[in-house]
Amino acid sequence: MVKKAVLIGINYPGTEEELVGCINDVKRMHKSLVELYGFSEENIVELIDTDESKTQPTGKNIRQAFWDLVGSAQPGDVLFVHYSGHGTRLPPETGEDDDTGYDECIVPSDINYITDDDIKEIVGHVPKGCSFTFVSDSCHSGGLIDSAKEQIGESFKKKSSKMFKYLFGLFCSKGTTSEAESKKETPIKIDDDENDVNGRNRFLPLQTSIKMLKQATGRDDIKEGNIRTTLFDLFGEDASPKVRKFMKVILSNMQESTSEGLMLSSLAKQAIILLKDKLNDEEYLKPAMETKVKSKKEVYAGEINGGLGSNGILLSGCQTNQVSADVGSKDKAYGAFTNSLQIILAETKGKISYKELVLKSRKYLEKQGYPQRPGLYCSDSYVNAPFIC
């Protein structure tokens, strides 16, 4: 049995959405893995954006690290991923089927989103008998592995639109705020600290993402309706597989419309230009042009009936419609969820079940005044199993 880990911390230095606690989260988790769970240093990979000597946490590099972790695994191995950084949600496309109604995403340093379906696909390749634990201290993390069984949480339960809007703006103080207000730093009293500290959330609003994409591309025409084509324009084959599937279905629909003598939409025209310019590969284009799409769900959601698989475990810092707190300043900064885990693991010397760990974290964060509610998503066999089996 081999224990391997990928630890990702993104502070986004120099940006308007800069965080301060994510790198510290990585350092603390690294120490816990070695001291409490016997991980070898050579089997822990770090991706952080404040040290140029480290592999940078771009979308391409994070995906590669995930695939390297899973691709080298053998039955009986223990795989662990910890992510601290921004989370966001993309509005669903027409015909898309998702447990939460959105594409929950983690946000790499280059804004090359990694979606819930991307992570689900990676976890689906974990060998049988090999555990894969994913801890995400980010906003909207409750839905990060699509189709995972919700053991502790409220992410996948149906809510009224009024309640949904109420919960969406939750931040690191009691009550609710608008999306714009939630970006502001708010003083929070932390019981385990002597002084008041500043808190911010780990949510990257879609409009801020669009602004950053405009800066990267020099284009002013980016908006919510064409963000996926923009991502493909920027990253091409390194874009999210779901984004590439989206481009393929546009191309397929365009081909079908042409054969029926219909007018092409401007989005379809833009898609074919991007596909040809970026790929210039007839073998790539051929399947999209020749295959009749039976259902949009098949294209957008990938293995929509595949499920998570019995070997994946997600511990989320909050529910899919909540934000996670980034607290403190400089060396004392941390993610509220990661901090709660570290305190609990230290108290129990790492001997605790997944269920107990999440429930204790919920109680701790509630006591501290955080409205975020961590979640547990896994098969029944892992609920009472020891954390990091």
PDB file of N, CA and C in Angstrom, residues 161-200:
ATOM      1  N   SER A 161     -36.918  28.827  -4.799  1.00  0.00           N
ATOM      2  CA  SER A 161     -36.027  29.842  -5.354  1.00  0.00           C
ATOM      3  C   SER A 161     -35.762  30.939  -4.342  1.00  0.00           C
ATOM      4  N   LYS A 162     -36.773  31.239  -3.507  1.00  0.00           N
ATOM      5  CA  LYS A 162     -36.587  32.286  -2.502  1.00  0.00           C
ATOM      6  C   LYS A 162     -35.536  31.861  -1.476  1.00  0.00           C
ATOM      7  N   MET A 163     -35.618  30.622  -1.002  1.00  0.00           N
ATOM      8  CA  MET A 163     -34.634  30.134  -0.051  1.00  0.00           C
ATOM      9  C   MET A 163     -33.266  30.022  -0.698  1.00  0.00           C
ATOM     10  N   PHE A 164     -33.241  29.630  -1.966  1.00  0.00           N
ATOM     11  CA  PHE A 164     -31.961  29.502  -2.682  1.00  0.00           C
ATOM     12  C   PHE A 164     -31.238  30.840  -2.717  1.00  0.00           C
ATOM     13  N   LYS A 165     -31.977  31.902  -3.058  1.00  0.00           N
ATOM     14  CA  LYS A 165     -31.352  33.227  -3.125  1.00  0.00           C
ATOM     15  C   LYS A 165     -30.906  33.677  -1.742  1.00  0.00           C
ATOM     16  N   TYR A 166     -31.670  33.298  -0.729  1.00  0.00           N
ATOM     17  CA  TYR A 166     -31.318  33.666   0.639  1.00  0.00           C
ATOM     18  C   TYR A 166     -29.984  33.059   1.048  1.00  0.00           C
ATOM     19  N   LEU A 167     -29.808  31.781   0.719  1.00  0.00           N
ATOM     20  CA  LEU A 167     -28.606  31.078   1.134  1.00  0.00           C
ATOM     21  C   LEU A 167     -27.391  31.429   0.283  1.00  0.00           C
ATOM     22  N   PHE A 168     -27.638  31.826  -0.964  1.00  0.00           N
ATOM     23  CA  PHE A 168     -26.527  32.035  -1.898  1.00  0.00           C
ATOM     24  C   PHE A 168     -25.547  33.085  -1.402  1.00  0.00           C
ATOM     25  N   GLY A 169     -26.059  34.116  -0.712  1.00  0.00           N
ATOM     26  CA  GLY A 169     -25.183  35.208  -0.318  1.00  0.00           C
ATOM     27  C   GLY A 169     -24.527  35.049   1.028  1.00  0.00           C
ATOM     28  N   LEU A 170     -24.701  33.916   1.680  1.00  0.00           N
ATOM     29  CA  LEU A 170     -24.130  33.753   3.016  1.00  0.00           C
ATOM     30  C   LEU A 170     -22.632  33.980   3.042  1.00  0.00           C
ATOM     31  N   PHE A 171     -22.171  34.727   4.034  1.00  0.00           N
ATOM     32  CA  PHE A 171     -20.737  34.987   4.166  1.00  0.00           C
ATOM     33  C   PHE A 171     -20.295  34.632   5.563  1.00  0.00           C
ATOM     34  N   CYS A 172     -19.187  35.207   5.996  1.00  0.00           N
ATOM     35  CA  CYS A 172     -18.555  34.805   7.253  1.00  0.00           C
ATOM     36  C   CYS A 172     -19.079  35.582   8.452  1.00  0.00           C
ATOM     37  N   SER A 173     -20.281  36.086   8.386  1.00  0.00           N
ATOM     38  CA  SER A 173     -20.916  36.715   9.520  1.00  0.00           C
ATOM     39  C   SER A 173     -22.378  36.340   9.481  1.00  0.00           C
ATOM     40  N   LYS A 174     -23.064  36.462  10.571  1.00  0.00           N
ATOM     41  CA  LYS A 174     -24.438  36.016  10.629  1.00  0.00           C
ATOM     42  C   LYS A 174     -25.317  36.875   9.726  1.00  0.00           C
ATOM     43  N   GLY A 175     -26.296  36.244   9.073  1.00  0.00           N
ATOM     44  CA  GLY A 175     -27.153  36.947   8.143  1.00  0.00           C
ATOM     45  C   GLY A 175     -26.717  36.703   6.720  1.00  0.00           C
ATOM     46  N   THR A 176     -27.260  37.498   5.784  1.00  0.00           N
ATOM     47  CA  THR A 176     -26.934  37.328   4.384  1.00  0.00           C
ATOM     48  C   THR A 176     -26.486  38.643   3.793  1.00  0.00           C
ATOM     49  N   THR A 177     -25.836  38.544   2.637  1.00  0.00           N
ATOM     50  CA  THR A 177     -25.395  39.721   1.917  1.00  0.00           C
ATOM     51  C   THR A 177     -25.618  39.489   0.448  1.00  0.00           C
ATOM     52  N   SER A 178     -25.564  40.529  -0.320  1.00  0.00           N
ATOM     53  CA  SER A 178     -25.606  40.385  -1.767  1.00  0.00           C
ATOM     54  C   SER A 178     -24.260  39.895  -2.248  1.00  0.00           C
ATOM     55  N   GLU A 179     -24.190  39.498  -3.534  1.00  0.00           N
ATOM     56  CA  GLU A 179     -22.922  39.010  -4.080  1.00  0.00           C
ATOM     57  C   GLU A 179     -21.858  40.089  -3.994  1.00  0.00           C
ATOM     58  N   ALA A 180     -22.214  41.328  -4.301  1.00  0.00           N
ATOM     59  CA  ALA A 180     -21.232  42.404  -4.264  1.00  0.00           C
ATOM     60  C   ALA A 180     -20.757  42.648  -2.841  1.00  0.00           C
ATOM     61  N   GLU A 181     -21.702  42.654  -1.892  1.00  0.00           N
ATOM     62  CA  GLU A 181     -21.336  42.893  -0.504  1.00  0.00           C
ATOM     63  C   GLU A 181     -20.507  41.759   0.064  1.00  0.00           C
ATOM     64  N   SER A 182     -20.731  40.526  -0.424  1.00  0.00           N
ATOM     65  CA  SER A 182     -20.029  39.372   0.125  1.00  0.00           C
ATOM     66  C   SER A 182     -18.542  39.410  -0.178  1.00  0.00           C
ATOM     67  N   LYS A 183     -18.126  40.271  -1.120  1.00  0.00           N
ATOM     68  CA  LYS A 183     -16.712  40.361  -1.473  1.00  0.00           C
ATOM     69  C   LYS A 183     -15.926  41.194  -0.459  1.00  0.00           C
ATOM     70  N   LYS A 184     -16.643  41.984   0.338  1.00  0.00           N
ATOM     71  CA  LYS A 184     -15.965  42.868   1.270  1.00  0.00           C
ATOM     72  C   LYS A 184     -15.393  42.087   2.446  1.00  0.00           C
ATOM     73  N   GLU A 185     -14.277  42.587   2.983  1.00  0.00           N
ATOM     74  CA  GLU A 185     -13.718  41.979   4.178  1.00  0.00           C
ATOM     75  C   GLU A 185     -14.533  42.409   5.386  1.00  0.00           C
ATOM     76  N   THR A 186     -14.870  41.470   6.233  1.00  0.00           N
ATOM     77  CA  THR A 186     -15.713  41.739   7.383  1.00  0.00           C
ATOM     78  C   THR A 186     -15.014  41.293   8.654  1.00  0.00           C
ATOM     79  N   PRO A 187     -14.910  42.161   9.666  1.00  0.00           N
ATOM     80  CA  PRO A 187     -14.287  41.740  10.921  1.00  0.00           C
ATOM     81  C   PRO A 187     -15.043  40.575  11.549  1.00  0.00           C
ATOM     82  N   ILE A 188     -14.309  39.582  12.000  1.00  0.00           N
ATOM     83  CA  ILE A 188     -14.918  38.411  12.624  1.00  0.00           C
ATOM     84  C   ILE A 188     -14.170  38.123  13.918  1.00  0.00           C
ATOM     85  N   LYS A 189     -14.890  37.851  14.967  1.00  0.00           N
ATOM     86  CA  LYS A 189     -14.263  37.474  16.229  1.00  0.00           C
ATOM     87  C   LYS A 189     -14.032  35.975  16.228  1.00  0.00           C
ATOM     88  N   ILE A 190     -12.782  35.555  16.347  1.00  0.00           N
ATOM     89  CA  ILE A 190     -12.429  34.140  16.369  1.00  0.00           C
ATOM     90  C   ILE A 190     -12.062  33.765  17.799  1.00  0.00           C
ATOM     91  N   ASP A 191     -12.757  32.796  18.366  1.00  0.00           N
ATOM     92  CA  ASP A 191     -12.568  32.462  19.770  1.00  0.00           C
ATOM     93  C   ASP A 191     -11.171  31.949  20.092  1.00  0.00           C
ATOM     94  N   ASP A 192     -10.493  31.325  19.107  1.00  0.00           N
ATOM     95  CA  ASP A 192      -9.175  30.776  19.399  1.00  0.00           C
ATOM     96  C   ASP A 192      -8.068  31.749  19.032  1.00  0.00           C
ATOM     97  N   ASP A 193      -8.395  33.020  18.874  1.00  0.00           N
ATOM     98  CA  ASP A 193      -7.401  34.048  18.573  1.00  0.00           C
ATOM     99  C   ASP A 193      -7.625  35.195  19.549  1.00  0.00           C
ATOM    100  N   GLU A 194      -6.566  35.906  19.871  1.00  0.00           N
ATOM    101  CA  GLU A 194      -6.671  36.961  20.869  1.00  0.00           C
ATOM    102  C   GLU A 194      -7.317  38.223  20.307  1.00  0.00           C
ATOM    103  N   ASN A 195      -7.206  38.425  19.014  1.00  0.00           N
ATOM    104  CA  ASN A 195      -7.679  39.664  18.426  1.00  0.00           C
ATOM    105  C   ASN A 195      -8.694  39.413  17.321  1.00  0.00           C
ATOM    106  N   ASP A 196      -9.451  40.462  16.998  1.00  0.00           N
ATOM    107  CA  ASP A 196     -10.320  40.387  15.844  1.00  0.00           C
ATOM    108  C   ASP A 196      -9.467  40.245  14.594  1.00  0.00           C
ATOM    109  N   VAL A 197      -9.947  39.470  13.651  1.00  0.00           N
ATOM    110  CA  VAL A 197      -9.219  39.306  12.396  1.00  0.00           C
ATOM    111  C   VAL A 197     -10.169  39.569  11.242  1.00  0.00           C
ATOM    112  N   ASN A 198      -9.604  39.873  10.098  1.00  0.00           N
ATOM    113  CA  ASN A 198     -10.418  40.116   8.920  1.00  0.00           C
ATOM    114  C   ASN A 198     -10.737  38.817   8.211  1.00  0.00           C
ATOM    115  N   GLY A 199     -11.949  38.730   7.720  1.00  0.00           N
ATOM    116  CA  GLY A 199     -12.346  37.559   6.964  1.00  0.00           C
ATOM    117  C   GLY A 199     -12.803  37.947   5.576  1.00  0.00           C
ATOM    118  N   ARG A 200     -12.629  37.046   4.655  1.00  0.00           N
ATOM    119  CA  ARG A 200     -13.099  37.222   3.283  1.00  0.00           C
ATOM    120  C   ARG A 200     -13.575  35.863   2.806  1.00  0.00           C
TER     121      ARG A 200
END
